[in-house]
PDB file of C-alpha atoms in Angstrom:
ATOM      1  CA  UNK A   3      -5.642  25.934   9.329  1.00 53.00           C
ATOM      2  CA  UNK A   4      -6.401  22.759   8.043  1.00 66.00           C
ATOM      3  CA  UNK A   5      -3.724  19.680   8.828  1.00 85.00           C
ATOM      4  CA  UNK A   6      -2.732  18.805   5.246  1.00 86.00           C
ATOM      5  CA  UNK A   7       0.388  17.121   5.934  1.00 88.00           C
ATOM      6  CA  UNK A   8      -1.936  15.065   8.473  1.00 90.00           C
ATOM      7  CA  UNK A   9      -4.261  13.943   5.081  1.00 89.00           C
ATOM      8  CA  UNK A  10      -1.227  12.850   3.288  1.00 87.00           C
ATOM      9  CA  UNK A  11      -0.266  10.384   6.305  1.00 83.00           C
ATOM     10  CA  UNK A  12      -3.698   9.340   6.080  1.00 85.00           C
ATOM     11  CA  UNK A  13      -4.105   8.680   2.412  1.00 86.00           C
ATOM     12  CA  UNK A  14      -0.724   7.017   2.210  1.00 79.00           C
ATOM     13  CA  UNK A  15      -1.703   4.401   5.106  1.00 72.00           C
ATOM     14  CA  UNK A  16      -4.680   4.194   3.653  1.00 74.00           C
ATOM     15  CA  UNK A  17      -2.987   3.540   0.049  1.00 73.00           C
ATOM     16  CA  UNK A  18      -4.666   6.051  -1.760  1.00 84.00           C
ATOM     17  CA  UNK A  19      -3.076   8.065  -4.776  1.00 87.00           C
ATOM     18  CA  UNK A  20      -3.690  11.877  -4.454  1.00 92.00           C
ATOM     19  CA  UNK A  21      -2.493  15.094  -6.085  1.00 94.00           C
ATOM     20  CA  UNK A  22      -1.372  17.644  -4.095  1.00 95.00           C
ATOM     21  CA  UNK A  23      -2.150  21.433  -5.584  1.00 95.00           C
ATOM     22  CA  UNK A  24       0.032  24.454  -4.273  1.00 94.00           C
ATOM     23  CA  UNK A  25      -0.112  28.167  -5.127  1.00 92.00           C
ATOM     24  CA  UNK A  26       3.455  28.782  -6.169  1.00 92.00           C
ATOM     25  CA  UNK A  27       2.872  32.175  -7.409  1.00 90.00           C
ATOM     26  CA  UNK A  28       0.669  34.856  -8.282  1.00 85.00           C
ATOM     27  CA  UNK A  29      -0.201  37.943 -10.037  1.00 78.00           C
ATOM     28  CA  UNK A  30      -1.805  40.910  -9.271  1.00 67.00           C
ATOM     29  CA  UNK A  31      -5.002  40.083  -7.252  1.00 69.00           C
ATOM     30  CA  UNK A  32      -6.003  35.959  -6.529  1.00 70.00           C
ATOM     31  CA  UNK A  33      -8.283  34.237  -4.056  1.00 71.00           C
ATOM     32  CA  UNK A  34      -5.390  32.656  -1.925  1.00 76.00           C
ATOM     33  CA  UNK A  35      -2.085  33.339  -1.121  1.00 85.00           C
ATOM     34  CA  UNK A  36       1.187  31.804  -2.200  1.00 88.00           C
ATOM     35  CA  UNK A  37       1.770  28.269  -0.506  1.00 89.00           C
ATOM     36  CA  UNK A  38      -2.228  27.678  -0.323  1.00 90.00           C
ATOM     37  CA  UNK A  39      -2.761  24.500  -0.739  1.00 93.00           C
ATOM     38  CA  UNK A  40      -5.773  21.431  -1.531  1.00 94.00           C
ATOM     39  CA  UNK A  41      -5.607  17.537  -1.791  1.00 95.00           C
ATOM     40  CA  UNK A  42      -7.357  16.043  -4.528  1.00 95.00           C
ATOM     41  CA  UNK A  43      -7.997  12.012  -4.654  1.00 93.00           C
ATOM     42  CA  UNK A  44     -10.326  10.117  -7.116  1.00 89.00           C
ATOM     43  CA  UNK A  45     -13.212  10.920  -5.316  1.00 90.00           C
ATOM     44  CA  UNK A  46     -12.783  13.575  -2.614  1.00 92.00           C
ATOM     45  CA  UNK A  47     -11.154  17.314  -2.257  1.00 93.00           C
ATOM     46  CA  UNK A  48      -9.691  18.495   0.731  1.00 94.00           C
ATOM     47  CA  UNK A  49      -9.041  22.178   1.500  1.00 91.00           C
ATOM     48  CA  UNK A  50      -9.455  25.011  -1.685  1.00 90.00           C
ATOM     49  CA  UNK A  51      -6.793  27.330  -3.406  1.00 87.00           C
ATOM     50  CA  UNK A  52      -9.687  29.847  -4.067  1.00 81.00           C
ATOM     51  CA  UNK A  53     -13.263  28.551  -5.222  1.00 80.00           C
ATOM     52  CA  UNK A  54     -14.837  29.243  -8.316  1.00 80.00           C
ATOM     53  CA  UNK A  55     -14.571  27.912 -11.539  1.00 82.00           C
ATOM     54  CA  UNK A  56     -10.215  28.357 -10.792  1.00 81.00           C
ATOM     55  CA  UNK A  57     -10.691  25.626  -8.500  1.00 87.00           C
ATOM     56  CA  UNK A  58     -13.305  23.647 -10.967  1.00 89.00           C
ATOM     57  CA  UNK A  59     -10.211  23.814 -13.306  1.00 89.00           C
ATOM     58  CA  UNK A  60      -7.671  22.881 -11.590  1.00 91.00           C
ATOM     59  CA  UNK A  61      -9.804  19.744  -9.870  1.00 93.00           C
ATOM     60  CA  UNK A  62     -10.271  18.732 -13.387  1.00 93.00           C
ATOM     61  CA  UNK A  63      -6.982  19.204 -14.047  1.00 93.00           C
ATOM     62  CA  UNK A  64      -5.727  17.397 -11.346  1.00 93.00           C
ATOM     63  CA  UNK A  65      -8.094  14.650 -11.688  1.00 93.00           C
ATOM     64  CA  UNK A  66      -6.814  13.823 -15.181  1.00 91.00           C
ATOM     65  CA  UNK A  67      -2.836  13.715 -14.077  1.00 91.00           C
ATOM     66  CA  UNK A  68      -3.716  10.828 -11.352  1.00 88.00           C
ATOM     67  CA  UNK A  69      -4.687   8.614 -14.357  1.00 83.00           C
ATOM     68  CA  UNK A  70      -1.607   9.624 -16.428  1.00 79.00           C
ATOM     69  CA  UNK A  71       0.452  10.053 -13.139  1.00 80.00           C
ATOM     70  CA  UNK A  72       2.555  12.159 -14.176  1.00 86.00           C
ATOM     71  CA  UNK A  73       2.556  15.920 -12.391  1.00 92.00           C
ATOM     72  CA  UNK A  74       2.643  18.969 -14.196  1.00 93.00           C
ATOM     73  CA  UNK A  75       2.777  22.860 -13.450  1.00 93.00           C
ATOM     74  CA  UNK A  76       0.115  24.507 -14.738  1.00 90.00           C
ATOM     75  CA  UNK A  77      -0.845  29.042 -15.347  1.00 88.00           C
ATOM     76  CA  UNK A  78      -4.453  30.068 -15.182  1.00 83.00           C
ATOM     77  CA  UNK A  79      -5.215  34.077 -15.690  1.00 81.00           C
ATOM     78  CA  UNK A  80      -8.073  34.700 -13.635  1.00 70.00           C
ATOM     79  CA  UNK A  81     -10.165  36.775 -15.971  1.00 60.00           C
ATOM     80  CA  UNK A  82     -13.662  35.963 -17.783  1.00 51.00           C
ATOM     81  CA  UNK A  83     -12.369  33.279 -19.527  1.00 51.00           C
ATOM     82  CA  UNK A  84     -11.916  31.807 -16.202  1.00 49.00           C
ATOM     83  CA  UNK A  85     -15.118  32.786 -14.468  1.00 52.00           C
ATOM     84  CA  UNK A  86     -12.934  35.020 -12.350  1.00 54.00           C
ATOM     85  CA  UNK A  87     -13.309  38.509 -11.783  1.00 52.00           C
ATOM     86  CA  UNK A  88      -9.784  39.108  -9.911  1.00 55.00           C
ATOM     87  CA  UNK A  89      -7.942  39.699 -13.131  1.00 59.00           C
ATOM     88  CA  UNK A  90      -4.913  38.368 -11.752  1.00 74.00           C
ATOM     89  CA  UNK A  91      -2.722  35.322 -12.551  1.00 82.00           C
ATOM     90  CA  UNK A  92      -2.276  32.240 -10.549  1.00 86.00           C
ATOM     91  CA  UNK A  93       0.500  29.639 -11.257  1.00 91.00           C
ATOM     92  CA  UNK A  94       0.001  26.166  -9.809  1.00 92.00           C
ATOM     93  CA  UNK A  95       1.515  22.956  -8.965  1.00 95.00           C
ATOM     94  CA  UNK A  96       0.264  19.581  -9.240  1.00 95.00           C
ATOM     95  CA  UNK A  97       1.972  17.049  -7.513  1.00 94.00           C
ATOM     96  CA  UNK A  98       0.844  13.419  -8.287  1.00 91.00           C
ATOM     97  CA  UNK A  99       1.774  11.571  -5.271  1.00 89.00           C
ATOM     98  CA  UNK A 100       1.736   7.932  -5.884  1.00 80.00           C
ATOM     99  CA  UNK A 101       0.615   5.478  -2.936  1.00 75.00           C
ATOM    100  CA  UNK A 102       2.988   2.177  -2.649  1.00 74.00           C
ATOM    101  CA  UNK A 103       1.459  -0.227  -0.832  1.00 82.00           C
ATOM    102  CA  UNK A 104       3.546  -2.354   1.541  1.00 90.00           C
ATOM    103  CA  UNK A 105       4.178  -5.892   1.837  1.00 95.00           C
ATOM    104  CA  UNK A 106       4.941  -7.782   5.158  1.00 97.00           C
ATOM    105  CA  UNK A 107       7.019 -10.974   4.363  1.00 97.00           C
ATOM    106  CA  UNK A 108       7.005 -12.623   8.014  1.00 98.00           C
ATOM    107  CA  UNK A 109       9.637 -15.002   7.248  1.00 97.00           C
ATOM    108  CA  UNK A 110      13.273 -14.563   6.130  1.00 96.00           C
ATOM    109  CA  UNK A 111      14.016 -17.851   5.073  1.00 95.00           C
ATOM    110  CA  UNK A 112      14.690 -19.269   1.864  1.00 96.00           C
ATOM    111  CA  UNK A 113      11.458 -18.344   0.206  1.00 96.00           C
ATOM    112  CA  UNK A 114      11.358 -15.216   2.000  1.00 96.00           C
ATOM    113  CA  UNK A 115      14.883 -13.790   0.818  1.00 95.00           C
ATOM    114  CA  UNK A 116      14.367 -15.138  -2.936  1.00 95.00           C
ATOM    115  CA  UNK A 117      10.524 -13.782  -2.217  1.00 95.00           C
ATOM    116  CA  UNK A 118      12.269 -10.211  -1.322  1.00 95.00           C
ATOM    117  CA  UNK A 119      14.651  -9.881  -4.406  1.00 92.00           C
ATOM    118  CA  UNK A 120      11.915 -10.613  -6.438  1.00 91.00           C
ATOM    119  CA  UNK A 121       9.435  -7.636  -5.122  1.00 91.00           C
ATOM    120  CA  UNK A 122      11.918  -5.344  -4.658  1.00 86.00           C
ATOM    121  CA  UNK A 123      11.340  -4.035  -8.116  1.00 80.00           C
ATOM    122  CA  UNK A 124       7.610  -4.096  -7.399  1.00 78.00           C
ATOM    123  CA  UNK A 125       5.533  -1.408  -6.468  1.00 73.00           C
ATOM    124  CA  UNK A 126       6.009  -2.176  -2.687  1.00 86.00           C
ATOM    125  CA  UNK A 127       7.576  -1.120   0.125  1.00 88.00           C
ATOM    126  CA  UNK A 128       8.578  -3.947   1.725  1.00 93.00           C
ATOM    127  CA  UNK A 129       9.497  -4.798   5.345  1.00 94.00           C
ATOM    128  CA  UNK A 130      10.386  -8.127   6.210  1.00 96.00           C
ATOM    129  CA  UNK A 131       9.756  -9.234  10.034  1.00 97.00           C
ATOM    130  CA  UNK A 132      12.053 -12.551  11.554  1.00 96.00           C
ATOM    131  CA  UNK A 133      13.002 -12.490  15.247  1.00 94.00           C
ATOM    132  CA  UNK A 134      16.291 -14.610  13.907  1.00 95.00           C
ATOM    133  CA  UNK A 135      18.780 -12.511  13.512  1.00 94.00           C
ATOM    134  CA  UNK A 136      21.408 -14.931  11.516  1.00 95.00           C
ATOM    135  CA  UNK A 137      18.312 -14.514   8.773  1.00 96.00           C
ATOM    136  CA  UNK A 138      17.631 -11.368   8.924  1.00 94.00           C
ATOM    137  CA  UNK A 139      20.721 -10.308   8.572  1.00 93.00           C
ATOM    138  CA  UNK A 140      21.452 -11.907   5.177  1.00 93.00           C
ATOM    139  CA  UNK A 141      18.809  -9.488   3.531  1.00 91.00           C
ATOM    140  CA  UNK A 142      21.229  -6.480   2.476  1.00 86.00           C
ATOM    141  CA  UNK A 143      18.884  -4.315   0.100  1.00 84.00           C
ATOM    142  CA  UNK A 144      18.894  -0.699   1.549  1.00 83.00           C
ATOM    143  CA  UNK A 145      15.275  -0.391   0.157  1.00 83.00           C
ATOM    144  CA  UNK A 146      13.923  -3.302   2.491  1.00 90.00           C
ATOM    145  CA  UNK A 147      12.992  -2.529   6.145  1.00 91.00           C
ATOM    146  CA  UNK A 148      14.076  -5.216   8.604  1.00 93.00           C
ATOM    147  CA  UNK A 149      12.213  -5.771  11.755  1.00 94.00           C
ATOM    148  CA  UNK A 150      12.241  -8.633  14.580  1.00 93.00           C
ATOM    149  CA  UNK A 151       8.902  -7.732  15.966  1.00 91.00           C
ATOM    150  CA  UNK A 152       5.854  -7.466  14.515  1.00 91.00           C
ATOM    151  CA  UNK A 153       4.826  -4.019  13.031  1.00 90.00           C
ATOM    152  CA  UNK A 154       1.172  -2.550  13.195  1.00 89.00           C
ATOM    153  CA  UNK A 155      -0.790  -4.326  10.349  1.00 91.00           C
ATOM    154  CA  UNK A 156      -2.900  -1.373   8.531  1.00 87.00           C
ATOM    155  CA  UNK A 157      -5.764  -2.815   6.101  1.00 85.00           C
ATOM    156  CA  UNK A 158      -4.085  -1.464   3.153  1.00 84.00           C
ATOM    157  CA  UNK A 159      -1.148  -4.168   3.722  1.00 91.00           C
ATOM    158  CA  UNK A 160      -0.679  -7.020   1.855  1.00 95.00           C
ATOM    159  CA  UNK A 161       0.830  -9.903   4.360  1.00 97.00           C
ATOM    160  CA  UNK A 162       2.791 -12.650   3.674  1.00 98.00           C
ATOM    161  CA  UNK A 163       3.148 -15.789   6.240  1.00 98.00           C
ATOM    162  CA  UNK A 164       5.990 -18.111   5.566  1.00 96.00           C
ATOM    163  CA  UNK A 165       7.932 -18.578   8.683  1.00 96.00           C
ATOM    164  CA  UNK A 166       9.882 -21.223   9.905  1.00 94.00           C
ATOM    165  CA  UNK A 167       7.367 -22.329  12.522  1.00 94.00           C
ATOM    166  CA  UNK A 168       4.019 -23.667  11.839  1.00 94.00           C
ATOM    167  CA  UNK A 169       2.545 -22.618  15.412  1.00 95.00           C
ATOM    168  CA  UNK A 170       4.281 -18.953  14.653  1.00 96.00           C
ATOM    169  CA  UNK A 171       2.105 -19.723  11.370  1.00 96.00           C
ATOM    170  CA  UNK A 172      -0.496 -19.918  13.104  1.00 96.00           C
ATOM    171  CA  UNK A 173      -0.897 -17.063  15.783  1.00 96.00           C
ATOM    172  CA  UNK A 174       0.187 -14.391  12.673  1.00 97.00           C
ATOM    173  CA  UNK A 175      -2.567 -15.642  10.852  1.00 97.00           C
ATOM    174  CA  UNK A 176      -5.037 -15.555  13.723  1.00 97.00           C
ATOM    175  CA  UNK A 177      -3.713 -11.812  14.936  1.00 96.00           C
ATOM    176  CA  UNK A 178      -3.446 -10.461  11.474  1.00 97.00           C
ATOM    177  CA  UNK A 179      -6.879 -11.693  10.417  1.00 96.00           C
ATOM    178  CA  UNK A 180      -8.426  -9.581  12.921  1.00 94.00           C
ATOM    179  CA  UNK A 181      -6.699  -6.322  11.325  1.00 94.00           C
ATOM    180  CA  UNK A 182      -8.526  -7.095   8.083  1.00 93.00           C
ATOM    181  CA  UNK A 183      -5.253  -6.409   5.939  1.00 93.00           C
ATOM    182  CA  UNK A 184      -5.844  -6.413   1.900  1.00 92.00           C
ATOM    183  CA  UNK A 185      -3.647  -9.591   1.403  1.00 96.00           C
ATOM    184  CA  UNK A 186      -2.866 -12.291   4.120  1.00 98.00           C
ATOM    185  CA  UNK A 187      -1.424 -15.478   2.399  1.00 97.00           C
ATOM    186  CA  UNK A 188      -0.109 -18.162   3.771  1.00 97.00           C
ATOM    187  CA  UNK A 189       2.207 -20.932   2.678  1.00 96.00           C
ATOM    188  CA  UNK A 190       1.869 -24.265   3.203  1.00 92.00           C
ATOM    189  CA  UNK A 191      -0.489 -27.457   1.339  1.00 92.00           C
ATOM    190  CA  UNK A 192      -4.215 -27.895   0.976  1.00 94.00           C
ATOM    191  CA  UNK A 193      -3.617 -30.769   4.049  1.00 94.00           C
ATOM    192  CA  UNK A 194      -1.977 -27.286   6.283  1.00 93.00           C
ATOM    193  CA  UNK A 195      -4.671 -25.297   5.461  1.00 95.00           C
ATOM    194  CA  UNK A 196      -7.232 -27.939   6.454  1.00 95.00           C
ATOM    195  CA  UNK A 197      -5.530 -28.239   9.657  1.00 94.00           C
ATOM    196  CA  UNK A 198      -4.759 -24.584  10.679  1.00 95.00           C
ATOM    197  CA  UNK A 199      -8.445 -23.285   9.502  1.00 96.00           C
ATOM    198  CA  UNK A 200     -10.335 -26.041  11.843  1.00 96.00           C
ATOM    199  CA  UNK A 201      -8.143 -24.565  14.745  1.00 96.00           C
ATOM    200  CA  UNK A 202      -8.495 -21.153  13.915  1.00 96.00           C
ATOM    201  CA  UNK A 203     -12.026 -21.188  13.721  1.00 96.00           C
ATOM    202  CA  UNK A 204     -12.252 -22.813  17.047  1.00 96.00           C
ATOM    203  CA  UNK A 205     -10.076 -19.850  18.376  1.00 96.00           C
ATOM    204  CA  UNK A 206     -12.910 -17.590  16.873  1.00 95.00           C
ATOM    205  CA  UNK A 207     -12.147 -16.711  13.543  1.00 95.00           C
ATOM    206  CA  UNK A 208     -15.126 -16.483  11.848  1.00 95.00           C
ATOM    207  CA  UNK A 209     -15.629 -18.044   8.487  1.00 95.00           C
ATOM    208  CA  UNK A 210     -15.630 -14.406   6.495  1.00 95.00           C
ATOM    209  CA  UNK A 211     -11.872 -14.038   8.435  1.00 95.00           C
ATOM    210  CA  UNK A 212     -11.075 -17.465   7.338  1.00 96.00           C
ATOM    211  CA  UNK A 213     -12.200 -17.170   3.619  1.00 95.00           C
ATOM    212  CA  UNK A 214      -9.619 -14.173   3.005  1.00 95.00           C
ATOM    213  CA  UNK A 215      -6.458 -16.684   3.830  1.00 97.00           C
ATOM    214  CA  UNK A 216      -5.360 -17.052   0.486  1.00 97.00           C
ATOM    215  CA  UNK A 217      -3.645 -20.769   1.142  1.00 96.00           C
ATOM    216  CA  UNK A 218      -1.761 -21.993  -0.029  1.00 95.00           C
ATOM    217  CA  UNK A 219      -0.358 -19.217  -1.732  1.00 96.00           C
ATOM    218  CA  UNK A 220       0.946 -18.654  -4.839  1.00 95.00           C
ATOM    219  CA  UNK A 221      -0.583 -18.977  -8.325  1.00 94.00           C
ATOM    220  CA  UNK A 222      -0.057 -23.052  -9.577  1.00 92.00           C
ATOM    221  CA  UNK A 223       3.006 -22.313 -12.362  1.00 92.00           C
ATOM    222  CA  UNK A 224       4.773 -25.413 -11.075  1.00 88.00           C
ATOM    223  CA  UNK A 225       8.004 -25.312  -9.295  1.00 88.00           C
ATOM    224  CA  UNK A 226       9.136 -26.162  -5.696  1.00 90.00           C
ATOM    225  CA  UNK A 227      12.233 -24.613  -5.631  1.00 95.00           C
ATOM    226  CA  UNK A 228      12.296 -20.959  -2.817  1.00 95.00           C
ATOM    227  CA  UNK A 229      12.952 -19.117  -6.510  1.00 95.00           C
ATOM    228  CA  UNK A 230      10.115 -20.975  -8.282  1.00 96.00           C
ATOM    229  CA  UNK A 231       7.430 -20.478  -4.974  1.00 96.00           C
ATOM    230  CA  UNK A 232       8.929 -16.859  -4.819  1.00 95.00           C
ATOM    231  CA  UNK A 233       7.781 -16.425  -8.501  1.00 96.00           C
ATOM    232  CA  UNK A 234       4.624 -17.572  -8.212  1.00 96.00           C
ATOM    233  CA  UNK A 235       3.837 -15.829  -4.855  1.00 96.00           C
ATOM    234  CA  UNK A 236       4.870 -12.531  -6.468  1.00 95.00           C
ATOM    235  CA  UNK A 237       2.816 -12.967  -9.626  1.00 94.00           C
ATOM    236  CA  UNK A 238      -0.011 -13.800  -7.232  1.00 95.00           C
ATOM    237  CA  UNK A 239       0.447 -10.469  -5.487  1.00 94.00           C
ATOM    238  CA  UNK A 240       0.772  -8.463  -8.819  1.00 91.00           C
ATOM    239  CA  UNK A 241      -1.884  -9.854  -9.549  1.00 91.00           C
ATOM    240  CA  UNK A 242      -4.138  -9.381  -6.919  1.00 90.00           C
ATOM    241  CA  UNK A 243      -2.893  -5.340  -6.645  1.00 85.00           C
ATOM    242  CA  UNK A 244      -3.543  -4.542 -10.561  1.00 79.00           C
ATOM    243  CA  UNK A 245      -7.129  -5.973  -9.743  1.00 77.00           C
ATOM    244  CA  UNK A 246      -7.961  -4.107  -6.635  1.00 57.00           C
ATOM    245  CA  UNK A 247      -7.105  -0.704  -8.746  1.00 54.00           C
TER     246      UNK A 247
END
């Protein structure tokens, strides 16, 4: 029996959007059971409700709800029309499981808290890592995950460095760069980045790592205040998400 639940783990880490397909009931004779079930993604199906053109149909199907994301249950009789010779009926549901990609804000400061309100509406699951705890504490949302060490960084991610400490800076942008995450920005001026990159290529960052440092980040809408930077660091991130679709 093939570990479905295991592909969903994997497809959600891996920030995927995927349809799962079940068998809710059937009718006289059908391919597969009740509770049968397949994965369907973009560009790959995993496990089969069946075969045959059934299973062409419902890929299809399937294929066509990820773009409109929206699910839908669906009846198929399995007779010539169908390119089935069972002559039974099989009811389906498609399940249009939307990834959310999640956001590390390392940093619960003043830009981090304004950056947190402002995301929270986002399509993000956020988690926001400071070993203070008077800081971390002031961050109340019950959708935001709190964390005073650092979680595993997965390459779907999208990190954000703006800590209180430029050496903590530093080795975050050094370890994370080596996980290869989708986002890694980090705040600071042109004069930091100049700085930090010479020393993190002489700890052995290669010039590929060093080129996806988005620094500083945040697109240039003007501002200084934590609300304004917050802004334009979430517009940045938007932005960068709707274009890697």
């Amino acid at each position: 029996m093939w570990k479905w639940k295991n592909k969903l783990i994997e497809l959600e880490n891996n920030n995927i959007d995927c349809a799962l397909i079940s068998i809710i009931d059937v009718g006289g004779s059908s391919p597969r059971e009740i509770g049968a079930k397949m994965i369907v993604t973009k560009n790959e199906v995993f496990g089969t409700i069946g075969g045959g053109n059934l299973e062409f149909q419902i890929i299809d199907k399937a294929k066509n709800l990820l773009i409109n994301g929206t699910s839908e249950k669906i009846t198929i009789p399995l007779g010539a029309k169908a390119g089935q010779c069972c002559g039974g009926i099989v009811e389906v549901f498609i399940d249009i499981l939307k990834s959310s990609s999640r956001l590390l804000i390392f940093g619960a400061g003043h830009v981090g808290q304004e950056l947190t309100r402002v995301c929270e509406k986002s399509c993000f699951n956020i988690t926001v890592i400071d070993e203070r705890d008077e800081w971390l504490n002031k961050i109340q949302s019950p959708n935001v995950t709190k964390s005073k060490s650092t979680p595993t960084v997965l390459s779907s991610d999208y990190v954000v460095v703006l800590t209180h400490s430029h050496e903590l800076d530093e080795n975050l942008c050094f370890e994370i760069s080596q996980k290869n995450p989708r986002f890694l920005g980090l705040i600071g001026s042109l004069t930091k980045k100049e700085r930090f990159f010479k020393r993190l290529k002489e700890r052995g960052l290669s010039n590929n790592q060093l080129e996806k440092i988005i620094c500083p980040i945040g697109l240039p809408i003007g501002g200084k205040t934590p609300f304004e930077v917050a802004i334009s660091i979430s517009s940045q991130l938007i932005e960068f998400k709707n274009r890697d679709q």
